[in-house]
Amino acid sequence: MANKQVVLIGAGKIGRGYMADLFSRAGYALTFLEYSPELVEKLNEQGSYTVFMLSRQTGEHSKFRIGGYRAFCTQTQYEQCLEALAETNYATVHVYPGACESIGHMLGDAIRLRRERGNEQPLDILTCVNFQAPAEILRGYALERLPSAEDKAFLDAHVGFVETLIFRNGGIPTPEMLAEDPLCVSVSDNTHWPVDRDAFRGQPPEGIEMDLQDNFAARLCYKVWAGNMTHCGQAFYGRMYGYTYAYEAALNPYIFKNNALAKREASFGICTEYHAPQELLDSSMNFKPKRFDPAAVNTEEKDTLNRIGADPIRKLRRNDRFIGPAILAMKHGRLPYFLARGAAMALYFVSPTDKTSQAVQDYIAEHGVQAAIQKFCGLSPEDPAEKTLLELITGIYYEIGDQYPFDIVY
């Protein structure tokens, strides 16, 4: 029988505000593995933290505390991290793509330790991220630390890499919240958690509310390339209009229209590629298409466009929110005009707190926008389809900008 403990890799908003909430409510002992030694020290010193939860029904915040956890630093307490992973049946991973190599290597070391100790209990690693193919990525890095055939056979038999979809938003705590508890997190109350039912090596964790689903590659693709894409689109369009908050962009019918049409292009490519009906994909997201309705927008939720649009370099990558579905749509015969428009908007996004957004602007200023699209979007002018997409984004970039026509080198 699986033990009731869980290792949470990453102590950010998803780790502290979602996974810790679900598992602690079900009676699991929590162990956080976190990169930042400062955050680990504060978590251990304080012993608990506050979760402010926004109700989607009332627009009001409730609050509760989570405590009784352990926290170890992946930089300075590596052996303790391996010990925690060697003894648990469940781990959740909620990190950015750049951390996958180090986390995958740590998982590989922990899996080897389990084998050496003869621990053949299943270890199911649930990925709680917003990028493509996290299970494949983490498994690949883990295998770099498991070179022998015996190691690989042990992983195949006893370790599951289970992809999940995350729908609980993490906002920026208000100054009042932070004054009450500097370690607090602010999250929505969404509990819908789709999980790949076919990837477990053991039983799904007892007492955890999850929606076990099949055909998960298509569902994850749709979540990132249609759901997260439109969320980012709100940020990039909204900043062009001078907005600060997501609800302001949601009240703009032009932004709604462009996002809806970009989502239709993405859906076409995904449905065609995976032979998946639209209804199946919408069911993953608990989503029903709706017409523009300003009255349904929650104007009390102050999620900032700077947070949503942060790190445009990552969100412009070839396999991410705009370019990934655009390439897929072109593969199946549709010109992704509105996806290209979203990518062009992203090339104008600047946040004073986001160094990556300024890096994009600096590169455009020095090398020109076409070179920037090739660099950040991974598009090659040598490939006919990619050249078309490259030129489409370039043209839209200049169309929406305020450059004087005769100053444009195009």
Short mmCIF file of N, CA and C in Angstrom, two decimals, residues 323 347 363 368-379 389-390 393-394 397:
data_model
loop_
_atom_site.label_atom_id
_atom_site.label_comp_id
_atom_site.label_asym_id
_atom_site.label_seq_id
_atom_site.Cartn_x
_atom_site.Cartn_y
_atom_site.Cartn_z
N ILE A 323 4.06 29.65 -31.72
CA ILE A 323 4.73 29.08 -32.89
C ILE A 323 4.41 27.60 -33.03
N LEU A 347 6.21 40.37 -29.52
CA LEU A 347 7.49 41.02 -29.84
C LEU A 347 7.51 42.49 -29.40
N TYR A 363 17.53 43.07 -28.86
CA TYR A 363 17.93 42.28 -30.03
C TYR A 363 17.28 42.82 -31.30
N GLY A 368 17.23 43.74 -36.06
CA GLY A 368 16.02 43.76 -36.87
C GLY A 368 15.04 42.67 -36.44
N VAL A 369 13.78 42.88 -36.79
CA VAL A 369 12.74 41.97 -36.28
C VAL A 369 12.81 40.59 -36.93
N GLN A 370 13.18 40.50 -38.23
CA GLN A 370 13.23 39.18 -38.84
C GLN A 370 14.30 38.30 -38.19
N ALA A 371 15.44 38.89 -37.88
CA ALA A 371 16.49 38.12 -37.19
C ALA A 371 16.02 37.71 -35.80
N ALA A 372 15.25 38.59 -35.14
CA ALA A 372 14.73 38.28 -33.82
C ALA A 372 13.74 37.12 -33.88
N ILE A 373 12.89 37.10 -34.90
CA ILE A 373 11.92 36.01 -35.06
C ILE A 373 12.65 34.69 -35.30
N GLN A 374 13.69 34.74 -36.13
CA GLN A 374 14.47 33.52 -36.36
C GLN A 374 15.11 33.02 -35.07
N LYS A 375 15.65 33.95 -34.29
CA LYS A 375 16.34 33.57 -33.05
C LYS A 375 15.38 33.06 -31.99
N PHE A 376 14.33 33.82 -31.70
CA PHE A 376 13.47 33.50 -30.56
C PHE A 376 12.38 32.48 -30.91
N CYS A 377 11.95 32.46 -32.17
CA CYS A 377 10.89 31.53 -32.57
C CYS A 377 11.43 30.27 -33.24
N GLY A 378 12.71 30.27 -33.57
CA GLY A 378 13.32 29.08 -34.16
C GLY A 378 12.85 28.80 -35.58
N LEU A 379 12.46 29.85 -36.31
CA LEU A 379 11.97 29.67 -37.68
C LEU A 379 13.11 29.86 -38.68
N LEU A 389 5.66 31.72 -42.52
CA LEU A 389 5.28 32.14 -41.18
C LEU A 389 6.17 33.27 -40.69
N LEU A 390 7.46 33.19 -40.98
CA LEU A 390 8.39 34.24 -40.62
C LEU A 390 7.99 35.57 -41.26
N ILE A 393 4.62 36.96 -39.65
CA ILE A 393 4.82 37.63 -38.37
C ILE A 393 5.50 38.97 -38.56
N THR A 394 6.48 39.02 -39.47
CA THR A 394 7.18 40.28 -39.75
C THR A 394 6.22 41.33 -40.26
N TYR A 397 3.94 42.51 -37.55
CA TYR A 397 4.70 43.32 -36.59
C TYR A 397 4.75 44.77 -37.05
#
